[in-house]
Amino acid sequence: MDHTDVTTPDDAEFEKIVHCTDPDTGLDSVIAIHSTTLGPSLGGIRMKRYPSHDAAAADAKRLAQAMSYKAAMAGLDLGGGKSVINADPTAQNRAELLLAHGRAIEALGGQYIPAVDMGTTIADLDLIAGVVTTVSSRLRDPSEFTAAGVVAAIRAAVQETEGVSLDGVRIGIQGLGNVGARIALLLFAEGARLVVADIDTERAHRVAASTGAQVVSPAEVLTAEVDVLCPCAAGGVVTTARTDSLPARYVIGAANNVLADPALAARLRERDIVHVPDFVANAGGLIACAAEVIQDDTGLHARVENIGETTLSLLRAADVRGQDTVTTALQLAKERIADRRAVAGSVR
Ligand code: NAI
């Protein structure tokens, strides 16, 4: 299930929405540029078969809007954009579709920088680089940076709330793919006691073998007696019913749109459960993509670790404002974009 933590935004909120069709290849795609106030928009190309072009456009818009807020919260000079190709990722003419989509991206003159997303690979981005001047996540998988950022967010939240390190803290990880498996190793190195789950049980046992983790089922990890729940598989795992019975005191993970409904953030706050929104915790990959674009990895590790500082600022701001962390993070992101727009306006 693919949820988003922002409602489908109005077209008026977007700088540009390009609907692409190409009779030669059968391309049906959408490029949504939400904002370039902070810099060129960067976001993945998602390849997925949608029920309709409108459904694809709605997804592109929601994802592009979320990228604006993710980049703003990560302190990056990047805007938010996303594109979707409405096609089965196993399509026979996959390369032709990607190249036709790439030509539409190039026509935007650098306003949208594509990266890898669900249904596309690093090799796809490398292919697209043949027709697009600026492409990201062409050289490396951003997952290790995403993992490091999530761990920085967990460490900062636990330290801020309880004044302790992760040594001995019990952490449940749901999903042990590119990001989750790396998170497990990083947390193990800091002394955390892990409970892990994946629908691929072999994968779960492999991770357990190198981290001493206890393996449970994907459903059990949500009710396990852990301090921190770290969702790294699908979105929407924290539902209304689960929010009221969650044993964990922290919900911090890589999965996009962990809350089935963003309004649940307020309920988590009422229950004193510390929640770091996905678009804050999982920004490490985007930070690495941004470094790749400018071909400068100087200080990259420190910038990813800085997600810990961003987490602290967010938790403190939410306390001061007396509201949940999702509402506060969205406000902080919008404030940063509005401030930049005001400065740009006064210069003009
Ligand atoms: P992945 O596809 O490599 O791994 C997902 C893992 O979750 C797989 O091992 C899969 O078997 C498992 N899984 C699927 N459904 C499950 C369930 N119900 N219960 C338990 N395990 C389940 O994906 P990746 O790259 O590790 O990403 C994980 C999440 O983080 C996704 O939601 C993704 O959108 C998000 N994310 C990833 C970033 C990255 O840099 N890879 C960046 C930002 C967000």
PDB file of C-alpha atoms in Angstrom, residues 15-20 30-33 36 40-41 82-83 101-114 131-132:
ATOM      1  CA  GLU A  15       5.255  25.513 -10.709  1.00  0.00           C
ATOM      2  CA  LYS A  16       4.839  23.044 -13.517  1.00  0.00           C
ATOM      3  CA  ILE A  17       3.032  19.805 -14.296  1.00  0.00           C
ATOM      4  CA  VAL A  18       4.013  18.203 -17.580  1.00  0.00           C
ATOM      5  CA  HIS A  19       1.821  15.465 -19.025  1.00  0.00           C
ATOM      6  CA  CYS A  20       3.881  13.483 -21.527  1.00  0.00           C
ATOM      7  CA  VAL A  30       3.919  12.963 -15.741  1.00  0.00           C
ATOM      8  CA  ILE A  31       6.604  15.308 -14.431  1.00  0.00           C
ATOM      9  CA  ALA A  32       5.498  17.375 -11.434  1.00  0.00           C
ATOM     10  CA  ILE A  33       7.594  20.303 -10.243  1.00  0.00           C
ATOM     11  CA  THR A  36      12.180  25.459  -7.325  1.00  0.00           C
ATOM     12  CA  PRO A  40      16.262  22.880  -8.939  1.00  0.00           C
ATOM     13  CA  SER A  41      13.736  20.219  -8.069  1.00  0.00           C
ATOM     14  CA  LYS A  82       8.927  13.835  -8.996  1.00  0.00           C
ATOM     15  CA  SER A  83       7.969  12.018 -12.141  1.00  0.00           C
ATOM     16  CA  HIS A 101      10.650  10.290 -20.641  1.00  0.00           C
ATOM     17  CA  GLY A 102      14.246  11.513 -20.396  1.00  0.00           C
ATOM     18  CA  ARG A 103      13.803  13.720 -23.464  1.00  0.00           C
ATOM     19  CA  ALA A 104      10.767  15.334 -21.810  1.00  0.00           C
ATOM     20  CA  ILE A 105      12.884  15.956 -18.682  1.00  0.00           C
ATOM     21  CA  GLU A 106      15.680  17.498 -20.748  1.00  0.00           C
ATOM     22  CA  ALA A 107      13.200  19.874 -22.388  1.00  0.00           C
ATOM     23  CA  LEU A 108      12.677  21.421 -18.919  1.00  0.00           C
ATOM     24  CA  GLY A 109      16.239  22.756 -18.991  1.00  0.00           C
ATOM     25  CA  GLY A 110      17.399  21.407 -15.618  1.00  0.00           C
ATOM     26  CA  GLN A 111      14.373  22.439 -13.538  1.00  0.00           C
ATOM     27  CA  TYR A 112      13.859  18.774 -12.641  1.00  0.00           C
ATOM     28  CA  ILE A 113      16.753  16.444 -11.770  1.00  0.00           C
ATOM     29  CA  PRO A 114      15.722  12.780 -11.880  1.00  0.00           C
ATOM     30  CA  VAL A 131      19.665  12.219 -23.033  1.00  0.00           C
ATOM     31  CA  VAL A 132      19.459  14.253 -19.793  1.00  0.00           C
TER      32      VAL A 132
END
